[in-house]
Amino acid sequence: MNYRHVYHAGNFADVVKHAVLARLVEYLKRKDKAFRVIDTHAGIGLYDLSSEAARKTGEWHDGIGRLIDAQLPVDAAELLEPYLDAVRAVNAEDGIERYPGSPVIARHLLRKQDRLSAIELHPEDAKTLASVFEGDFQTRVTELDGWLALGAHLPPKEKRGLVLVDPPFEVGGEFDRLVDGLKKAHKRWPGGIFALWYPVKDRKAVAAFRDDLADAGIPKIMDVEFYIRPPSAEPRLDGTGMVVVNPPYQLESELRIMLPVLGKILSERAGAGWSVEWLVGEAAAS
C-alpha cells in the first residue's frame, strides 16, 4: 500500500512494458468486433514527471526521455508509433512533463466500440484514477484488489480482449500470486490474452517463476525479457519481463524488430540484452 509508481514512471521497464501493451491492443483492433482491456493494477493513470517524487529518482530520463526523440529505423518506428503517440498525446510539443500509465495508454488506443476496466486497490489512487476518466463512458474504474478481479471480471461480455497484470512487487510472494492468478483466470477465460509484468532483480526467483509457468498446464506462453545491464551484485532492477499468454501470431516477429532498437537506446552498458522465448507452445519444442 506504500508503493507509488510515480518514482519509476517512464523508466526503461515502463517503456518495454507499454510498447508490448500497445502492440497487443493494436492486434485486437484488426477485427471490427469490440474488445475489453482489463488493467488489474492500474495506478493513478497519469504521472507528473516534474513532481518531487519523479525528480527524486529521475528514472524517466533514461527511459522515455531517451526514446521520445530518438531516430528510429523505419520498421521499428512504425511498431512503436502507437505507444509513442499515446505519450505525446498527454504532453505539449516542446517536451515531456507527464507520462501516461497503462490505463491511459490503452484508452488512447481504443476505438469507440471498445471498453476499458481499470482496477486499483489503493483508495487514494483509485480516486485519482477515476478523476482522470471522469465522464468517459468507455472506461470503468473500480476500487478493488486486482487479484480478485481476475475472477470477478472474467470473462468480459465482449468475449475478446486483454488482461494486463502489473503488480507492484513490494511484498513477498508476488511471483506465486502471478502463477496462481493466471491459472484461475485462464480457466475462466482460456481464449483471452494475458500480459503479466515482472521485474528482473532476483534471477533465481525469475527462473523458478518461469518453471512454474511452464508447468501450469496453459497451452501458449511466451516470455519476453529485456536487460539494461548484467546481473548486479545486490538486488537491483537490472531488467524487465513480460509473460504473454495466447500471444498474437505476429508478436514474436514484432518484438524481434523492436527490442534490439530499444536495447541500443536504453541499455546502460555492455552485458545488456533481450530474449523472446516460448515457455509453452509449439515453438518451445522446436
XYZ file of C-alpha atoms in Angstrom:
286
model
C 0.000 0.000 0.000
C 3.046 2.291 0.299
C 4.105 1.788 -3.311
C 3.969 4.783 -5.620
C 4.757 4.248 -9.261
C 5.493 7.938 -9.816
C 9.055 7.253 -8.627
C 9.519 4.903 -11.599
C 7.071 6.211 -14.197
C 8.528 6.307 -17.689
C 11.631 4.283 -16.834
C 13.037 1.591 -19.132
C 10.708 -1.053 -17.681
C 7.667 1.095 -18.427
C 8.890 1.702 -21.979
C 9.199 -2.012 -22.763
C 6.003 -2.959 -20.940
C 3.920 -0.285 -22.597
C 5.386 -0.876 -26.040
C 4.264 -4.518 -25.759
C 0.866 -3.435 -24.409
C 0.353 -1.145 -27.381
C 1.186 -3.909 -29.865
C -1.366 -6.209 -28.185
C -4.099 -3.567 -28.343
C -3.272 -2.833 -31.982
C -3.643 -6.533 -32.760
C -7.109 -6.647 -31.178
C -8.161 -3.718 -33.370
C -7.623 -5.753 -36.534
C -11.155 -7.118 -36.171
C -14.210 -4.876 -36.067
C -15.729 -6.738 -33.125
C -15.468 -4.932 -29.780
C -12.993 -5.980 -27.110
C -12.179 -5.096 -23.499
C -8.882 -4.272 -21.814
C -8.764 -5.141 -18.108
C -5.951 -3.492 -16.141
C -5.775 -5.138 -12.708
C -3.216 -2.831 -11.055
C -3.981 0.415 -12.848
C -2.325 3.005 -10.582
C -3.269 6.682 -10.938
C -3.254 6.747 -14.741
C -1.160 9.851 -15.321
C 2.168 10.779 -13.725
C 3.656 14.235 -13.257
C 7.339 13.968 -14.135
C 8.026 17.387 -12.652
C 6.804 16.275 -9.224
C 9.205 15.954 -6.304
C 8.872 12.162 -6.308
C 9.658 11.811 -10.024
C 12.567 14.268 -9.769
C 13.954 12.370 -6.786
C 14.772 9.332 -8.927
C 14.763 10.834 -12.416
C 14.356 7.347 -13.865
C 12.305 8.574 -16.788
C 15.313 10.397 -18.233
C 16.923 7.037 -19.057
C 13.637 5.596 -20.293
C 11.075 7.535 -22.270
C 13.381 10.553 -22.134
C 15.876 8.737 -24.361
C 13.299 7.213 -26.695
C 10.850 10.009 -27.408
C 13.077 11.953 -29.812
C 15.395 9.132 -30.906
C 15.993 8.456 -34.583
C 14.465 5.033 -35.191
C 14.705 2.604 -38.100
C 11.550 2.748 -40.202
C 10.235 -0.687 -39.234
C 10.762 -0.148 -35.501
C 9.348 3.384 -35.695
C 6.147 2.056 -37.242
C 5.706 -0.531 -34.487
C 6.474 1.911 -31.666
C 4.332 4.741 -33.033
C 1.053 3.789 -31.261
C 2.844 3.794 -27.895
C 4.775 6.996 -28.574
C 1.629 8.691 -29.873
C -0.079 7.932 -26.558
C 2.836 9.544 -24.700
C 2.810 12.627 -26.919
C -0.953 12.961 -26.525
C -0.609 13.930 -22.842
C 2.270 16.342 -23.414
C 2.899 19.636 -25.152
C 5.005 19.666 -28.299
C 8.114 21.042 -26.606
C 8.920 18.246 -24.156
C 7.725 15.646 -21.682
C 6.130 16.700 -18.426
C 3.692 13.827 -17.935
C 3.794 10.100 -18.501
C 0.684 8.015 -19.178
C 0.248 4.829 -17.216
C -1.085 1.647 -18.783
C -4.807 2.544 -18.500
C -4.296 5.891 -20.227
C -2.202 4.294 -22.968
C -4.773 1.555 -23.527
C -7.646 4.059 -23.525
C -5.876 6.267 -26.060
C -5.694 3.329 -28.463
C -9.286 2.110 -28.118
C -11.970 2.571 -30.769
C -15.478 3.746 -29.953
C -16.797 0.187 -29.571
C -14.065 -0.964 -27.172
C -14.028 -0.748 -23.366
C -11.516 -0.417 -20.529
C -11.845 -1.742 -16.983
C -9.258 -0.037 -14.762
C -8.891 -1.599 -11.317
C -6.927 -0.145 -8.403
C -6.882 -1.184 -4.749
C -5.389 1.903 -3.084
C -8.300 4.237 -2.170
C -6.472 7.499 -2.920
C -5.062 6.185 -6.179
C -8.432 4.803 -7.243
C -9.981 8.224 -6.615
C -7.267 9.922 -8.659
C -7.682 7.381 -11.434
C -11.433 7.946 -11.501
C -10.861 11.680 -11.927
C -8.664 11.009 -14.969
C -11.527 9.166 -16.668
C -14.412 11.248 -15.335
C -17.208 11.365 -17.907
C -15.655 8.674 -20.077
C -18.394 6.132 -20.752
C -15.929 3.677 -22.319
C -13.934 3.317 -19.093
C -14.983 1.889 -15.752
C -12.738 2.489 -12.718
C -13.182 0.073 -9.818
C -11.602 0.193 -6.361
C -10.786 -3.479 -5.867
C -7.930 -5.882 -5.240
C -6.633 -6.694 -8.725
C -6.108 -10.335 -7.838
C -9.814 -10.673 -7.044
C -10.653 -9.004 -10.346
C -9.108 -11.915 -12.216
C -12.110 -13.919 -11.094
C -14.868 -11.346 -10.768
C -14.332 -9.657 -14.141
C -13.727 -12.684 -16.348
C -14.773 -13.423 -18.954
C -15.835 -9.972 -20.190
C -19.102 -9.738 -22.049
C -17.234 -8.838 -25.254
C -15.512 -12.280 -25.182
C -12.442 -10.664 -26.761
C -9.689 -8.738 -25.098
C -6.639 -8.415 -22.951
C -5.851 -8.638 -19.242
C -2.810 -6.709 -18.027
C -1.488 -7.804 -14.629
C 1.152 -5.375 -13.377
C 1.618 -5.803 -9.606
C 3.974 -3.541 -7.634
C 6.197 -6.351 -6.282
C 6.543 -4.537 -2.974
C 5.625 -7.584 -0.870
C 6.800 -11.175 -0.964
C 5.036 -13.888 -2.894
C 4.137 -11.861 -5.992
C 5.569 -14.470 -8.374
C 3.411 -17.149 -6.722
C 0.368 -14.890 -6.923
C 1.028 -14.310 -10.626
C 1.094 -18.042 -11.341
C -1.935 -18.837 -9.181
C -3.894 -15.874 -10.518
C -3.106 -16.788 -14.103
C -4.224 -20.392 -13.598
C -7.593 -19.290 -12.219
C -8.065 -16.560 -14.819
C -7.137 -18.794 -17.745
C -9.598 -21.425 -16.553
C -12.369 -18.811 -16.639
C -11.275 -17.311 -19.958
C -8.993 -19.654 -21.914
C -9.264 -17.591 -25.112
C -8.189 -14.263 -23.603
C -4.805 -12.606 -23.989
C -2.976 -12.213 -20.674
C 0.077 -9.991 -20.209
C 1.893 -10.329 -16.880
C 4.695 -7.920 -15.979
C 7.537 -8.822 -13.624
C 10.840 -7.227 -12.539
C 14.199 -8.890 -13.132
C 16.057 -8.447 -9.832
C 16.492 -11.931 -8.378
C 17.486 -14.197 -11.276
C 16.832 -17.384 -9.278
C 13.314 -16.233 -8.444
C 12.679 -15.403 -12.106
C 13.936 -18.838 -13.197
C 11.629 -20.546 -10.672
C 8.728 -18.406 -11.883
C 9.371 -19.433 -15.472
C 9.492 -23.104 -14.454
C 6.194 -22.771 -12.585
C 4.585 -21.204 -15.644
C 5.854 -23.984 -17.871
C 4.203 -26.493 -15.514
C 0.928 -24.560 -15.186
C -0.914 -26.531 -17.869
C -1.557 -23.481 -20.047
C -1.016 -24.160 -23.786
C 0.603 -20.977 -25.168
C 3.011 -18.916 -23.076
C 5.651 -16.526 -24.419
C 8.226 -14.867 -22.158
C 9.870 -11.560 -23.056
C 12.877 -10.281 -21.112
C 14.898 -7.092 -21.530
C 18.055 -6.189 -19.599
C 19.818 -2.838 -19.409
C 22.882 -4.313 -17.642
C 24.346 -7.620 -16.449
C 23.282 -9.030 -13.055
C 24.096 -6.693 -10.170
C 25.856 -7.884 -7.026
C 22.984 -6.558 -4.890
C 19.260 -6.838 -5.765
C 18.584 -4.140 -8.349
C 16.210 -3.692 -11.267
C 18.525 -4.964 -13.989
C 15.746 -5.907 -16.362
C 12.056 -6.217 -17.052
C 9.921 -9.128 -18.151
C 6.516 -9.686 -19.706
C 4.760 -13.027 -19.958
C 2.149 -13.153 -22.716
C -0.428 -15.934 -22.826
C -2.158 -16.512 -26.168
C 0.135 -14.024 -27.926
C -0.887 -12.789 -31.377
C 0.862 -14.723 -34.120
C 2.900 -11.713 -35.258
C 4.027 -10.537 -31.808
C 7.256 -12.533 -31.781
C 8.441 -11.105 -35.094
C 7.471 -7.582 -33.989
C 9.437 -7.960 -30.759
C 12.493 -9.109 -32.681
C 12.336 -5.815 -34.552
C 11.618 -3.534 -31.568
C 13.770 -4.978 -28.803
C 17.191 -4.644 -30.470
C 16.405 -0.993 -31.206
C 15.218 -0.354 -27.654
C 18.332 -2.120 -26.411
C 20.627 0.303 -28.207
C 18.736 3.280 -26.816
C 18.054 2.160 -23.247
C 20.959 -0.106 -22.288
C 23.248 1.114 -19.548
C 26.400 -0.734 -20.601
C 27.786 -3.930 -22.125
C 26.127 -7.073 -20.871
C 22.636 -5.872 -21.609
C 20.353 -7.848 -23.890
C 16.914 -9.254 -24.558
C 15.176 -12.548 -25.248
C 11.890 -13.836 -26.627
C 11.198 -17.441 -25.638
C 8.252 -19.788 -25.714
C 7.819 -21.414 -22.305
C 4.919 -23.496 -23.610
C 3.757 -23.933 -27.187
C 4.739 -25.438 -30.496
C 7.760 -23.174 -30.835
C 9.048 -24.254 -27.394
C 9.570 -27.785 -28.624
C 11.113 -26.884 -31.990
